[in-house]
Coordinates of C-alpha atoms in Angstrom, one line a residue:
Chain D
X1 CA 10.1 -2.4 -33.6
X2 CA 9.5 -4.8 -36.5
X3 CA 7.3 -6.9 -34.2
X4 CA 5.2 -3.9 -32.9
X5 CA 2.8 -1.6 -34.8
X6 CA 2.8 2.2 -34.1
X7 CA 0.1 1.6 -32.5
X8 CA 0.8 -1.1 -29.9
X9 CA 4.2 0.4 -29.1
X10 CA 2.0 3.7 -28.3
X11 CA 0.1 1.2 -25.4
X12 CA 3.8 0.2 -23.5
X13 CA 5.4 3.6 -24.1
X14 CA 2.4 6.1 -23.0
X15 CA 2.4 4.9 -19.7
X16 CA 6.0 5.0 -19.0
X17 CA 5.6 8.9 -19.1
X18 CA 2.8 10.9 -20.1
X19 CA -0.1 8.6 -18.8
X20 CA 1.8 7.5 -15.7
X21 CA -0.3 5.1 -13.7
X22 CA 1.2 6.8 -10.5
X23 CA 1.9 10.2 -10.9
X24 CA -0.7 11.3 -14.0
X25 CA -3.8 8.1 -13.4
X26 CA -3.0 7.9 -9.5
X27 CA -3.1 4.8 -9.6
X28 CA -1.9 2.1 -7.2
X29 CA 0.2 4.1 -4.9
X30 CA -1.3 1.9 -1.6
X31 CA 1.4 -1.1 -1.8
X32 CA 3.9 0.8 -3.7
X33 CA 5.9 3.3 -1.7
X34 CA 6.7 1.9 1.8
X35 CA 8.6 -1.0 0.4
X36 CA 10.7 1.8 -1.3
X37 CA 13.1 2.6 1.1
X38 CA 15.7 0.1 -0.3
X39 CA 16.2 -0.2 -4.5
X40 CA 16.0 -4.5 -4.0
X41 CA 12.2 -4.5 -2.6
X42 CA 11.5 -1.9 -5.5
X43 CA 13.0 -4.0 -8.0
X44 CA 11.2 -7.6 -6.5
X45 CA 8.2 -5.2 -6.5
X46 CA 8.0 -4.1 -9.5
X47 CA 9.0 -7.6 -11.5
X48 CA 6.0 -8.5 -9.4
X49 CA 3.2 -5.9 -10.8
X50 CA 4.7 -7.1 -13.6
X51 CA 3.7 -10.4 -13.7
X52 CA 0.4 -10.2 -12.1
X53 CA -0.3 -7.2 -14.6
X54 CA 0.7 -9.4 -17.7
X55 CA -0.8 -12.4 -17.1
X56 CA -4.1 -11.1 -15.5
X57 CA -4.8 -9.1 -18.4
X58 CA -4.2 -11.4 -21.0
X59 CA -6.5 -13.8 -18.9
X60 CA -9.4 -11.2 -18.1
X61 CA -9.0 -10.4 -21.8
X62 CA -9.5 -14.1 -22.9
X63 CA -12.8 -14.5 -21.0
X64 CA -13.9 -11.0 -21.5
X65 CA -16.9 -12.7 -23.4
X66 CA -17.7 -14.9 -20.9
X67 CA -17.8 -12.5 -17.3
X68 CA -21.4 -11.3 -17.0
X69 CA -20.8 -7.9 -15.8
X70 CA -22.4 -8.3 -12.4
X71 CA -20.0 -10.3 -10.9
X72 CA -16.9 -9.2 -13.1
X73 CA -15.3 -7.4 -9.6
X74 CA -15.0 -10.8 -8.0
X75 CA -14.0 -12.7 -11.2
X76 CA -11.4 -10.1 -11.4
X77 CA -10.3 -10.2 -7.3
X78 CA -10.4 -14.1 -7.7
X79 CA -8.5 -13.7 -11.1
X80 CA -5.7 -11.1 -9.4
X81 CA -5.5 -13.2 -5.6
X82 CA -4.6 -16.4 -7.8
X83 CA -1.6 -14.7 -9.6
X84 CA -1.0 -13.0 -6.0
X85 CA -0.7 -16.0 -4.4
X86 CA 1.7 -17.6 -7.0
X87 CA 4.2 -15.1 -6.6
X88 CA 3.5 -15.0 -2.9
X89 CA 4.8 -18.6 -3.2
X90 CA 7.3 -18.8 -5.7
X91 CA 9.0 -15.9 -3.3
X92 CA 8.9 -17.5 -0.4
X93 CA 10.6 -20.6 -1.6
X94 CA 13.7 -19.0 -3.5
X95 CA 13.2 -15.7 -1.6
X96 CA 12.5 -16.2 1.8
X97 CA 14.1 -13.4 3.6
X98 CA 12.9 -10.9 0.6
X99 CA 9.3 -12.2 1.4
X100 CA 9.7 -11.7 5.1
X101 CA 10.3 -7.8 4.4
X102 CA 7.7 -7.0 1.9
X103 CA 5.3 -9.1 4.2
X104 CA 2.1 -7.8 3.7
X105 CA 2.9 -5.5 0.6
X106 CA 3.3 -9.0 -2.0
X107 CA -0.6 -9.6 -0.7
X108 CA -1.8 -6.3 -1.1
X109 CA -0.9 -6.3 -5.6
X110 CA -4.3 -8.1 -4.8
X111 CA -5.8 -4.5 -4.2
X112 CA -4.0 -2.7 -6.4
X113 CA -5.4 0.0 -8.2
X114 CA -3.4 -0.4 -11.5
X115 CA -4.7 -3.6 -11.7
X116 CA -8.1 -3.4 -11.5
X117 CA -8.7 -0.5 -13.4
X118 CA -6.4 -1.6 -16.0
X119 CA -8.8 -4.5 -16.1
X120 CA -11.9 -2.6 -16.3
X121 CA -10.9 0.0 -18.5
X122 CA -8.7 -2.4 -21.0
X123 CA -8.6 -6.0 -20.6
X124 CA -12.5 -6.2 -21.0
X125 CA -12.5 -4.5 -24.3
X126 CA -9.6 -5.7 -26.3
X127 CA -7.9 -8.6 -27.6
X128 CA -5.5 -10.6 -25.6
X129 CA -2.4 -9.2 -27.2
X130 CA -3.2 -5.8 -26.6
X131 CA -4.3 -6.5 -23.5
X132 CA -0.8 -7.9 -22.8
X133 CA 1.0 -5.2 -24.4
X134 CA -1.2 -2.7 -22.1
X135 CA -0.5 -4.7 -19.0
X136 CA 3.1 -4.6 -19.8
X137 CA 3.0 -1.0 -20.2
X138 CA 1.5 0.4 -17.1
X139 CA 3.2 -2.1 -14.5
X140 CA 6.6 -1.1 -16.2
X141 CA 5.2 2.6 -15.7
X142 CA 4.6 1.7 -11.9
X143 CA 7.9 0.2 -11.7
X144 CA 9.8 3.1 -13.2
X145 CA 8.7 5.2 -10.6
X146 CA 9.0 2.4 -8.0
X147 CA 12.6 2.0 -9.0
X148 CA 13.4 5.8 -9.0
X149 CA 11.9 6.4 -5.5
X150 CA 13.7 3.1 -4.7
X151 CA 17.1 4.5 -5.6
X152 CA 17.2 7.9 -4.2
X153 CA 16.0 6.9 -1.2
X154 CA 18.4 4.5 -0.6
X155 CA 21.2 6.2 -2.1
X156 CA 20.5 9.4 0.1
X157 CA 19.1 7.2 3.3
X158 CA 21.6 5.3 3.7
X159 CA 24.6 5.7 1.0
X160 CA 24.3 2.1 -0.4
X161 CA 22.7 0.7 -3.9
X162 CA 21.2 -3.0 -3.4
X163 CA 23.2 -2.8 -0.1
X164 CA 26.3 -1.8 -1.7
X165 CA 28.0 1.2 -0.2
X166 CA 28.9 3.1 -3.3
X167 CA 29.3 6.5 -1.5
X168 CA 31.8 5.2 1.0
X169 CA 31.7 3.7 4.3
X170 CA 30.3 5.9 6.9
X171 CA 32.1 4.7 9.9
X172 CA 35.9 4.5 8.3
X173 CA 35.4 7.5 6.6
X174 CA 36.1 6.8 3.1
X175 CA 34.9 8.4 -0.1
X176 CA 32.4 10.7 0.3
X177 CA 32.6 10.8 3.9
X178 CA 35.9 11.7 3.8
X179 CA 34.9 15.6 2.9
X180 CA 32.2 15.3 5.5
X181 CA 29.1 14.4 3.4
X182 CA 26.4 12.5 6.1
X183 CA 23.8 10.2 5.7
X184 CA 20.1 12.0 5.5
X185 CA 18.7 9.4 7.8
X186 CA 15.2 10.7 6.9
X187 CA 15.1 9.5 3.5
X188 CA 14.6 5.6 5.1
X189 CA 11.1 6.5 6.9
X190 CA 8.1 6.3 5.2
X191 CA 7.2 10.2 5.0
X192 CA 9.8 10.8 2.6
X193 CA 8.7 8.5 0.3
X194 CA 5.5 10.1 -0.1
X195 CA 7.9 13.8 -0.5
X196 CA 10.0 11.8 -3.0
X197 CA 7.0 11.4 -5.2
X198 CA 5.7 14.6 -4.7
X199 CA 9.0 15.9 -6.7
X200 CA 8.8 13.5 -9.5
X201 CA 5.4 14.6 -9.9
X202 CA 6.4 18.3 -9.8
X203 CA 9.2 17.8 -12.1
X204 CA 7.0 15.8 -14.3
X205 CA 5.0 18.3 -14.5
X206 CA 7.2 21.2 -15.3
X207 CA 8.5 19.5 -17.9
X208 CA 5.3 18.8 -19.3
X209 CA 2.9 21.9 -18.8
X210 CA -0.2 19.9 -20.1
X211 CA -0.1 18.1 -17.1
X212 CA -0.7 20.8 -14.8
X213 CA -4.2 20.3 -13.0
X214 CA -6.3 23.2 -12.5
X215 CA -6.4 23.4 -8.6
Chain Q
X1 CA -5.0 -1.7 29.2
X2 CA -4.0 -4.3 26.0
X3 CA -6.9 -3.0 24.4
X4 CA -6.2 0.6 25.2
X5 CA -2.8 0.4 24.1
X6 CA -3.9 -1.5 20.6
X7 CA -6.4 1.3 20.5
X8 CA -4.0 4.4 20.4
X9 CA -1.7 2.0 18.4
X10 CA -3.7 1.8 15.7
X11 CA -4.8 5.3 15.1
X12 CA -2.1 7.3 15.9
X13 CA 1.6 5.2 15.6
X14 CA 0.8 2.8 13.1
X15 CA -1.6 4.7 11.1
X16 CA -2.7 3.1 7.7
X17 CA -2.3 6.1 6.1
X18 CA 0.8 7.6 7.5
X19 CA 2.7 4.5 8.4
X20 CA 2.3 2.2 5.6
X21 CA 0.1 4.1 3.1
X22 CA -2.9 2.0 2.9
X23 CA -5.4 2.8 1.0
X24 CA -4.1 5.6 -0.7
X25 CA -5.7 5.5 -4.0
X26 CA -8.8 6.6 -2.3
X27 CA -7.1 8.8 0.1
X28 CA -6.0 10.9 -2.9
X29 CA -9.0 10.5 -5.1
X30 CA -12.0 11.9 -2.5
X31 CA -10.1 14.1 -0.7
X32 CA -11.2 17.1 -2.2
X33 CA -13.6 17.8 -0.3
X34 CA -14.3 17.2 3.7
X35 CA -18.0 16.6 3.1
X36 CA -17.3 13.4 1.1
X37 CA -14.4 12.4 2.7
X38 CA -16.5 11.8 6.1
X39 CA -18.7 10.0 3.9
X40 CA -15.9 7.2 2.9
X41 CA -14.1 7.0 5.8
X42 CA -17.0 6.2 7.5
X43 CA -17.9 3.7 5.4
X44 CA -14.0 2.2 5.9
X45 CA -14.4 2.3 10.0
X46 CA -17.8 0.4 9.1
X47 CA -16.5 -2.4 6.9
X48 CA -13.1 -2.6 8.9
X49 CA -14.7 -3.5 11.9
X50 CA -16.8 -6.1 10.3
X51 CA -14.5 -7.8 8.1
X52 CA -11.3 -7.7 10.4
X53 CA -12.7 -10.2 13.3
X54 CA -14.3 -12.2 10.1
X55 CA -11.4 -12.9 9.0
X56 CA -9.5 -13.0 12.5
X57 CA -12.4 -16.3 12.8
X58 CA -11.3 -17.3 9.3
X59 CA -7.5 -17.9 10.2
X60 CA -7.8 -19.2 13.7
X61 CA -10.7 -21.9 12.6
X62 CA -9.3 -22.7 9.0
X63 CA -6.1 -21.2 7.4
X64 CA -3.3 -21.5 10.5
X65 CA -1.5 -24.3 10.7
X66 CA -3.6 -26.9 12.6
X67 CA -6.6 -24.5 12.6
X68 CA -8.6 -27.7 11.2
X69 CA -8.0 -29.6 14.4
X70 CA -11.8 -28.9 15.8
X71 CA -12.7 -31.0 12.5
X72 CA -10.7 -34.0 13.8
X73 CA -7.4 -35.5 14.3
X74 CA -6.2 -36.4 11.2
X75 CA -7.2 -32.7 10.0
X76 CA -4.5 -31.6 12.6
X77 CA -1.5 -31.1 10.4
X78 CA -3.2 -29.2 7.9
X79 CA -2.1 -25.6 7.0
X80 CA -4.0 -23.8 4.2
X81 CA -2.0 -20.5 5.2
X82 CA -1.5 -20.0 1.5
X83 CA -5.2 -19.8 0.5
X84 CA -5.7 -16.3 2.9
X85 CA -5.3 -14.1 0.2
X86 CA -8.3 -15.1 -1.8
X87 CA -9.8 -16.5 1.2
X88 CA -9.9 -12.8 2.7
X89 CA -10.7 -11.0 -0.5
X90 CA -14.3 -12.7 -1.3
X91 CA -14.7 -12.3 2.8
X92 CA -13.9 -8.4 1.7
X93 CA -16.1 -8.4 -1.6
X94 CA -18.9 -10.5 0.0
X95 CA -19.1 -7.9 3.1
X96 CA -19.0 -5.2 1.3
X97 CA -22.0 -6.4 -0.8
X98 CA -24.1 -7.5 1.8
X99 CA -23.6 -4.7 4.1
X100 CA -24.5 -2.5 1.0
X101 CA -28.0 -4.8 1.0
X102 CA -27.9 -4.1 4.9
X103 CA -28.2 -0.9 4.3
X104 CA -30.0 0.2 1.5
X105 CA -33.1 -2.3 3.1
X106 CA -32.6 -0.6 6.9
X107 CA -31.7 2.6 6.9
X108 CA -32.1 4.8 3.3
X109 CA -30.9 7.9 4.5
X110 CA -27.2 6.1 5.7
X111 CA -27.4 4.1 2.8
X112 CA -27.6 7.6 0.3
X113 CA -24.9 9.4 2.3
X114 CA -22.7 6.0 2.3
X115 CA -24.1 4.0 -0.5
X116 CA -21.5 4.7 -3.7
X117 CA -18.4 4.6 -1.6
X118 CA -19.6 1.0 -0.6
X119 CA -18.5 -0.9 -4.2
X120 CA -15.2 1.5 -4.2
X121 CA -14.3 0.1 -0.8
X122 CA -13.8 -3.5 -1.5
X123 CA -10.6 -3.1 -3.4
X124 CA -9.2 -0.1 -0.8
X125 CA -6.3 -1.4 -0.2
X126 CA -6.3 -0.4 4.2
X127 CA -9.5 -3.3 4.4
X128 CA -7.3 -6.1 2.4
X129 CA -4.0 -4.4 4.7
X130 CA -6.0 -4.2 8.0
X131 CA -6.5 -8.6 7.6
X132 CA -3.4 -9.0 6.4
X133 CA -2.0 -7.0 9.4
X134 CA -4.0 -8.9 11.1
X135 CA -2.6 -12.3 10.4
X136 CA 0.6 -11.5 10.1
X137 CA 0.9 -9.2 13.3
X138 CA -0.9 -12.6 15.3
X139 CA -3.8 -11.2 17.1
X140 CA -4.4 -13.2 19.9
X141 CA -8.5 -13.0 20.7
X142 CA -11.2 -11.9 18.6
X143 CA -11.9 -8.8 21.2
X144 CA -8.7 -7.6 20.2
X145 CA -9.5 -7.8 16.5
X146 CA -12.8 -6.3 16.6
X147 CA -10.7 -3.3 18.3
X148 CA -8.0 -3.3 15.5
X149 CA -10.4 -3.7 13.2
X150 CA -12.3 -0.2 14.3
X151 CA -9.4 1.1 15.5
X152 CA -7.2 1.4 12.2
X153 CA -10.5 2.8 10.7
X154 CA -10.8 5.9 12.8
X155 CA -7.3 6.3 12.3
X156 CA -7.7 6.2 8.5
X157 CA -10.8 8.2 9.0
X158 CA -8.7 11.1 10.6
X159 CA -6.2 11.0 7.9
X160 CA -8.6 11.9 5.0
X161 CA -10.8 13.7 7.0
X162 CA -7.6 16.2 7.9
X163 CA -6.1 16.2 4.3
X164 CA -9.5 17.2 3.0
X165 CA -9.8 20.0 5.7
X166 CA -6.0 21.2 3.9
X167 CA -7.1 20.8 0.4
X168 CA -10.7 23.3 0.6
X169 CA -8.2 25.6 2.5
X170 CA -5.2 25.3 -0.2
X171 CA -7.4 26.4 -3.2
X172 CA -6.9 29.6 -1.8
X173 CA -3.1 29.6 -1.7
X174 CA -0.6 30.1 -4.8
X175 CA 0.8 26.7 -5.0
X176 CA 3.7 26.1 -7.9
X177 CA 1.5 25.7 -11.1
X178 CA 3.6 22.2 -11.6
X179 CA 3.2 20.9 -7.9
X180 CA -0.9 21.6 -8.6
X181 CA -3.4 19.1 -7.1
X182 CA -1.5 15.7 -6.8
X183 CA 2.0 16.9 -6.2
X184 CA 1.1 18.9 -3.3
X185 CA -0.9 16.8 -1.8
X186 CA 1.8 14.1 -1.7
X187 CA 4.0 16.7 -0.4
X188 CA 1.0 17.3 2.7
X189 CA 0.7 13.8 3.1
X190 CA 4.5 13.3 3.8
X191 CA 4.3 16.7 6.2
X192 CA 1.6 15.2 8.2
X193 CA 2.9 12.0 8.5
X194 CA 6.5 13.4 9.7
X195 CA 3.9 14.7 12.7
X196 CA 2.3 11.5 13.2
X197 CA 5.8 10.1 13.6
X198 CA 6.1 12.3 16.5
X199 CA 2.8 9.5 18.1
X200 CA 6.2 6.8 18.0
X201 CA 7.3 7.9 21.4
X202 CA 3.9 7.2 22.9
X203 CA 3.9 4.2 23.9
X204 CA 6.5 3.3 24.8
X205 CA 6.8 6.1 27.2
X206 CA 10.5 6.4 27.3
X207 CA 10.8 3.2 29.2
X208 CA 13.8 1.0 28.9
X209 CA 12.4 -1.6 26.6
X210 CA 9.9 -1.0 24.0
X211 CA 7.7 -4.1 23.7
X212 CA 4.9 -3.3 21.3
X213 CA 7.2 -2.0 18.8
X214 CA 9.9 -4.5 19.1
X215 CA 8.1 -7.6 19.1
X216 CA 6.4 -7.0 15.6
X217 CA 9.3 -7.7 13.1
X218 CA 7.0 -7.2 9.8
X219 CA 6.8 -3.3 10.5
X220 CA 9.2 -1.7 8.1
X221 CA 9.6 1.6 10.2
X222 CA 10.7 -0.2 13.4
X223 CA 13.6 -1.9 11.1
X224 CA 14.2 1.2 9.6
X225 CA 14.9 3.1 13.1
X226 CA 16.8 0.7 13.8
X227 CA 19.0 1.0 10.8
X228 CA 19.0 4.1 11.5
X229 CA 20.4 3.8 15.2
X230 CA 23.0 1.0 13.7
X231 CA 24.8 3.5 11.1
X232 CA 24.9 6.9 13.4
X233 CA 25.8 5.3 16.7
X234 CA 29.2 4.4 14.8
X235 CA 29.3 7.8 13.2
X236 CA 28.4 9.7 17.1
X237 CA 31.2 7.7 18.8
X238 CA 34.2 8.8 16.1
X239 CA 33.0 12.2 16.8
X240 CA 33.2 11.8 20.1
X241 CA 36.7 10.6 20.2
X242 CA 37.7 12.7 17.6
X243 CA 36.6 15.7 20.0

């Protein structure tokens, strides 16, 4: 970390575990989980956040002197729906089909939690580099969790890892199957994503017993 | 009946909450207690209804492809699809603002019982979702908008007015220290939408061919069902000559 102070390796590493933009800031759970029922949309997803995160920061942080605070919520939205629609764009020319099954989910990073807040409660207060470093930080935090919802529930769902059947295939009987482990078809609808979370959270927390809320 | 049908729809199948998680960052953050959470989803059925058909006007009149024609011929190949997202957000924001002025000026007593989950509501994710839906589900007249519009609200409304009811009761249970406050609330949340799953059948009233829920590609739990049918017919048949 010879490029990186203590201190701005603290603002990438923090929210990768203890200050968790999903599961300890609640942050930005709207768009995430139903595109994790397969690890590829997770992935796309996440390198997404990523972007928009990065960039917008840096960019709010650059004019932070300039935004009169009455209108900063639209600079922000207007700020956000630009780098939205870029990746928007850039998917559906080299990623049509991808596009196609995140449909409204790529538009909805506009209304992200993590982003704004990230904005209101960094970007407008620190210098561009930090701001970056911070950006970086929490959308890799959101994508962490993204990408561990993404692979259990595909794994257990439906036995395959980017659409790869590493347990086996079901219908010949090989692998796994063949000593009469099934599918959990339930792990592919929505509901579970929501139960999936629930357990990192839980096992987050047991791990960490400074986490635990009151009620 | 179309309108009756999107009406049920809305709430109970494709429920922002349960279905696609819309708007959950306020779902979680003001469901603690029912008194407020009346409070903002209210306010969400409010602003839904208005800014869904605002939009719908939007994208028929400007952003489709050859929406520009009514400006003239040579307008007629236009298609500004790719401006909706910011197009629809400063509809959002702007709404949300006026209808704050609205309010405050007409009715004070709304306004106080409303008035701070007004700001919070222009970046809730289910009034952003509910246009994009919108658009990409292709809405056919503005009537029908106007009723998804409300329609998605109440159904948001009853999700966080029902989790709220659960959280004042759970105080009083002896949850797992760990699984405190968020983590059972997720864990509720995917409970009660297993039930709402159960609102699937619905519609199509065990009917041979399902046509509100096959003729909308972009919904991920239709795709998923039918994954699901694709891998266990397979697995049903082998058992069945096996046996």
């Amino acid at each position: 970390m010879g490029l990186l102070s203590k201190k701005d390796s603290k603002l990438i590493m923090d929210p990768l575990a203890d200050n968790n933009p999903i599961t300890i800031q609640v942050l930005g759970i709207c768009s995430a989980l139903a595109i994790t029922a397969q690890l590829k949309p997770s992935i796309v997803m996440a390198v997404s956040v990523l972007f928009v995160m990065g960039v917008g920061n840096v960019v709010i942080s650059l004019m932070r002197n300039i935004i009169p605070s009455k209108i900063r919520i639209i600079v922000q939205l207007i700020v956000v729906a630009t780098l939205v629609i870029i990746v928007d764009q850039v998917l559906k020319a080299f990623a049509y089909s991808l596009s196609k099954e995140l449909s409204v989910f790529i538009g909805l990073i506009i209304t992200n939690c993590i982003i704004m807040g990230r904005f209101e409660a960094f970007a407008l207060g620190n210098k561009p580099w930090r701001s970056f470093l911070d950006g970086i930080g929490n959308a890799a935090g959101y994508g962490v969790i993204l990408i561990i919802v993404g692979f259990f529930r595909e794994l257990l769902g439906s036995g395959t890892l980017f659409g790869f059947q590493v347990l086996g295939n079901p219908v010949t009987k090989t692998g796994l199957y063949a000593i009469g482990y099934e599918n959990n078809g339930f792990m592919v609808l929505p509901p579970m994503a929501l139960i999936v979370v629930g357990i990192i959270i839980w096992v987050q927390r047991s791990k960490n017993k400074e986490l635990i809320e009151e009620n | 009946m179309e309108h009756l049908e999107l009406f049920f729809k809305s709430i109970f199948v494709d429920n922002m909450v349960f279905a696609y998680f819309l708007g959950m960052c306020s779902y979680l953050a003001v469901s603690k207690k029912v008194s407020t959470a009346v409070g903002l989803g209210a306010a969400v059925i409010f602003v839904l209804t208005v800014t869904v058909p605002l939009n719908w006007l939007l994208d028929q009149y400007i952003l489709q492809e050859g929406a520009l024609t009514w400006l003239g011929a040579e307008y007629a190949d236009y298609d500004l699809s790719f401006l909706s997202f910011i197009l629809f957000i400063a509809t959002i924001a702007t709404m949300v603002q006026l209808v704050e002025i609205v309010v405050e000026k007409f009715s004070p007593s709304l306004y106080n019982s409303l008035g701070i989950f007004l700001p919070l509501i222009a970046v809730n994710c289910a009034i952003l979702g509910g246009s994009l839906f919108m658009q990409s589900r292709e809405i056919e007249t503005f009537g029908l908008a106007l009723n998804y519009g409300f329609s998605s609200g109440i159904g948001w409304f009853l999700a966080i007015l029902a989790i709220a009811a659960i959280r004042e009761k759970i105080r009083y249970s002896n949850v797992p220290a760990p699984l405190r406050g968020l983590g059972i609330t997720f864990i509720i949340t995917g409970l009660m939408a297993i039930g709402f799953m159960s609102f699937g059948g619905m519609l199509t009233g065990g009917s041979e061919e399902k046509p509100s829920l096959d003729s909308d590609p972009e919904s991920l739990g239709t795709q998923v069902e039918e994954k699901i049918e694709s891998t266990e017919t397979p697995e049903v048949s082998t058992l069945l000559t096996k046996n």
